[in-house]
Amino acid sequence: MNFDYNEEQQLLADSVRRYLAKSYDFEARRKIVAAEGWSTDAWKQFAEIGLTGLPLGTDHGGFGGGAVDLIGVMEAFGEALVVEPYVPLVLAARALERGAKSSPLLSSVVEGRARLAFAHTEKGARYALDAVQTRAKESRLSGEKSAVIGAPIAEHFVVSARGEDGIGLYLVDRAATEVKPQRTLDERLAGDVVLREAPAHKLSGGAALLEETVDFATALLCAEAVGALQFACDTTLEYLKTRKQFGVPIGTFQALQHRIVDMYISLEQARSMACLAASRADSAGDARERARAISAAKIRVADAARHVSQEAVQLHGGMGMSEELKISHTFRRLTVLAREYGDVDHHLARYAAL
Amino acid sequence: MDLNYSAEELEFRDEVRAWLGANLPAELREEVESYAHLSKDDLLRWHRILAKKGWVAPAWPREWGGTGWNVVQRYLFEEELGYAGSPPLIPFGLSMCGPVLLRFGSDAQKKRFLPRIYNGEDFWCQGYSEPGSGSDLASLKTSAVRKGDHYVVNGQKIWTTLAHYADWIFCLVRSDSGTSKRQEGISFLLIDMRTPGITVRPLILMDGAHEVNEVFFDDVKVPAENLVFEEGKGWTVAKYLLGYERMNTGRIGESKRQLAYLKRYGEHLMGDTRWRDRLSRLEVELTALEITNLRFLDRMRRTGQPPGADVSMLKIKGTEIQQELTELMMDATDPAASDPLSVAVRKRYLSMRKTTIYAGSNEIQRNIIAKSTLGL
Ligand SMILES: Cc1cc2nc3c(=O)[nH]c(=O)nc-3n(C[C@H](O)[C@H](O)[C@H](O)COP(=O)(O)OP(=O)(O)OC[C@H]3O[C@@H](n4cnc5c(N)ncnc54)[C@H](O)[C@@H]3O)c2cc1C
């Protein structure tokens, strides 16, 4: 048992943090969000640091990393509120690697050239994995995927659809789809993806691959949330020490001290569960063990996201509501993370059923 | 990062588990499992079994009977004790007075007291709290006046757990009432409970149990050689001990056993979504705390740093979880039932409210974190 990062994981997290500190502060991010919603420059840097190759195998020029290798990166992303659709890329590329080993797209992903997104969610399905309505018939997909993160800039989609032999994943070219762009509550690029008999390449792995992919996503989002939680706690603590009312820093009020202590406790409990989720995403004995750990993690992380984000805003007073302060954007991110790939109720039901 | 125990750690755990399986007397386990009241004999019997095996004080230095285990092994051991349903090891001698003497005691005091603590020959209790001094311990008034080769102690302690079993009490007393800082006039004294002038009076708690007492001191003569560390330096000793006290309060193994039992006990409710959600959330919180605890231990092992205010968090979360477990257990009982187990389960709910009050109330723990970790 140990909780150390190994040297490579540490180096990777450090270089991501260094880059974000230098070029992706809150002001820089604001500009990105106000413009295209993503930065090609940042994307290039991510590829250069090795992030696009991280989750893929050495066959394709990647590093064969798992969720544990990504924890440090995701935490850094959560702290900086990175908007570039990195997680969708990881999910789609991993699924592609597992379901179509020799796809030439994979080495382009590693090099940072190919942009992929993972198109699963549909209106009305909420979080149920098996509620897929999109149909696959003779290698053509019809249906509509909604709120697909990164859709406006994706060149390929990995899409879940229901075929004659059940639910499976398919690779679809963006040109064969219609994408209706939108922004999420937390200012990321997303889009509805309309499929009208779109030609598709079927991946092997079926529904189990879909479930594994979504579990992996959940593990990454837990780590990302931990980064956002850390920021929310730290920035609120700083505010308690500097903001003065009644002639003293508001951090001298015990009513507020105890509340921020509870925020940090939530953070530590969430961090523990994020470690567990990543570890089990990589090395669970079976799918049930993996699913149980990951749902447990999502329950705790989502509870912490709600608790910490709400308290952070409250303890900032009016400033917490202001668009000008980063904390309100962290609030938005945490609100979305708490629900992405399953809210608390969904994971409670899944956890209890396993 | 690897959240699995190593092969050696698992081997160690299995060894402990197998030994407990063979050596924990069934009667004791059954008493613990049915929430029965444990007698002094029960407590001492288990203490002596562990002492004989050499496992009663793992954290002590080897020369005094410690095992030389690392922090993770010690954690595993405690978890297995809890999980097996073994009687609690009363902390006052083993994890309070013992560590204090090891750190601050004279050679003579160590030789005189440590082996007797180890072997369960002396039963100890803790005399800190007073009617007017609970959280604000430094305001304590029980006085000790030096007269030649002894101190004369007058005053009152309260909430003294198991004083009615105890042979000895360690006390914080005011040896100098004229200091400018309240903390400075306090001394740490070891007092034989058979000394004339000591009266122990039971305080019955809301579950009807006799667990705590009031202890009155009326011109009690205490030999000066029973002073630990220097006169007036008792606060230093007390602060050292408080860290120890909180290390024990996570009680994760015990809570895991309670949770496993709760799942069986409340099986008839598993079809109820609201019940299942409460249970799941609690299980998740306990899992998270277990990992948090391991993270802290792992950091201690790597950095060699003693536990900081982080243990306050373990105390807060560990006790909240223990209380919630008892609440769920109570809610799972048949409201119409009056069998001994149902009654014991309800009483346990009453009793466990104490956990967030004693050993530094959870509010005080939050103050500690705010001050020493967050710098507020
Ligand atoms: C079952 C049991 C066993 C015990 N065993 C022992 C024992 O063996 N030996 C021993 O010496 N003592 C023992 N105690 C005493 C225990 O340590 C005290 O009860 C505890 O320190 C709290 O003190 P108090 O009861 O005087 O409450 P108070 O200190 O009066 O506290 C009352 C309330 O005010 C809160 N409060 C107090 N100060 C602050 C503050 N600064 N900020 C915010 N909130 C605050 C407290 O958290 C609590 O909620 C035991 C207590 C119990 C219930």
mmCIF file of N, CA, C and O in Angstrom, chain B residues 14 38 103 132-133 161 179 181 187 190 207 301 345 371:
data_model
loop_
_atom_site.group_PDB
_atom_site.id
_atom_site.type_symbol
_atom_site.label_atom_id
_atom_site.label_comp_id
_atom_site.label_asym_id
_atom_site.label_seq_id
_atom_site.Cartn_x
_atom_site.Cartn_y
_atom_site.Cartn_z
ATOM 1 N N ASP B 14 -3.045 -11.607 7.922
ATOM 2 C CA ASP B 14 -3.559 -12.974 8.067
ATOM 3 C C ASP B 14 -3.067 -13.636 9.344
ATOM 4 O O ASP B 14 -3.791 -14.375 10.000
ATOM 5 N N LEU B 38 -19.271 -4.998 29.724
ATOM 6 C CA LEU B 38 -18.067 -5.782 30.013
ATOM 7 C C LEU B 38 -17.584 -5.468 31.425
ATOM 8 O O LEU B 38 -17.455 -4.301 31.798
ATOM 9 N N ARG B 103 8.024 9.083 27.613
ATOM 10 C CA ARG B 103 8.554 10.339 27.110
ATOM 11 C C ARG B 103 9.093 11.220 28.228
ATOM 12 O O ARG B 103 10.142 11.827 28.109
ATOM 13 N N GLY B 132 -15.843 22.686 36.465
ATOM 14 C CA GLY B 132 -15.761 23.987 35.783
ATOM 15 C C GLY B 132 -14.779 24.002 34.630
ATOM 16 O O GLY B 132 -14.576 25.046 34.007
ATOM 17 N N SER B 133 -14.128 22.887 34.363
ATOM 18 C CA SER B 133 -13.061 22.868 33.361
ATOM 19 C C SER B 133 -13.190 21.645 32.466
ATOM 20 O O SER B 133 -12.757 20.547 32.822
ATOM 21 N N THR B 161 -13.661 8.168 33.648
ATOM 22 C CA THR B 161 -14.082 6.867 33.140
ATOM 23 C C THR B 161 -13.411 5.741 33.920
ATOM 24 O O THR B 161 -12.189 5.737 34.092
ATOM 25 N N THR B 179 0.808 31.976 38.859
ATOM 26 C CA THR B 179 1.486 32.248 37.582
ATOM 27 C C THR B 179 0.642 33.183 36.713
ATOM 28 O O THR B 179 -0.575 33.210 36.803
ATOM 29 N N LYS B 181 0.518 33.057 33.333
ATOM 30 C CA LYS B 181 -0.184 32.226 32.344
ATOM 31 C C LYS B 181 -0.783 31.020 33.048
ATOM 32 O O LYS B 181 -0.093 30.330 33.796
ATOM 33 N N SER B 187 0.672 20.780 37.084
ATOM 34 C CA SER B 187 1.583 19.636 37.180
ATOM 35 C C SER B 187 0.853 18.328 36.910
ATOM 36 O O SER B 187 -0.370 18.245 37.043
ATOM 37 N N LEU B 190 0.787 11.319 39.578
ATOM 38 C CA LEU B 190 0.261 9.954 39.605
ATOM 39 C C LEU B 190 -0.229 9.671 41.024
ATOM 40 O O LEU B 190 0.529 9.825 41.985
ATOM 41 N N ASP B 207 -27.858 6.067 29.285
ATOM 42 C CA ASP B 207 -28.220 4.681 28.957
ATOM 43 C C ASP B 207 -28.328 3.828 30.214
ATOM 44 O O ASP B 207 -28.534 2.610 30.131
ATOM 45 N N ARG B 301 4.780 7.429 7.511
ATOM 46 C CA ARG B 301 5.809 6.424 7.277
ATOM 47 C C ARG B 301 6.900 6.997 6.377
ATOM 48 O O ARG B 301 8.079 6.755 6.584
ATOM 49 N N VAL B 345 -29.335 -2.257 21.512
ATOM 50 C CA VAL B 345 -29.049 -1.439 20.325
ATOM 51 C C VAL B 345 -29.542 -0.002 20.549
ATOM 52 O O VAL B 345 -28.861 0.962 20.224
ATOM 53 N N LYS B 371 -6.931 26.518 13.534
ATOM 54 C CA LYS B 371 -5.766 27.237 14.021
ATOM 55 C C LYS B 371 -4.469 26.666 13.456
ATOM 56 O O LYS B 371 -3.686 27.379 12.842
#
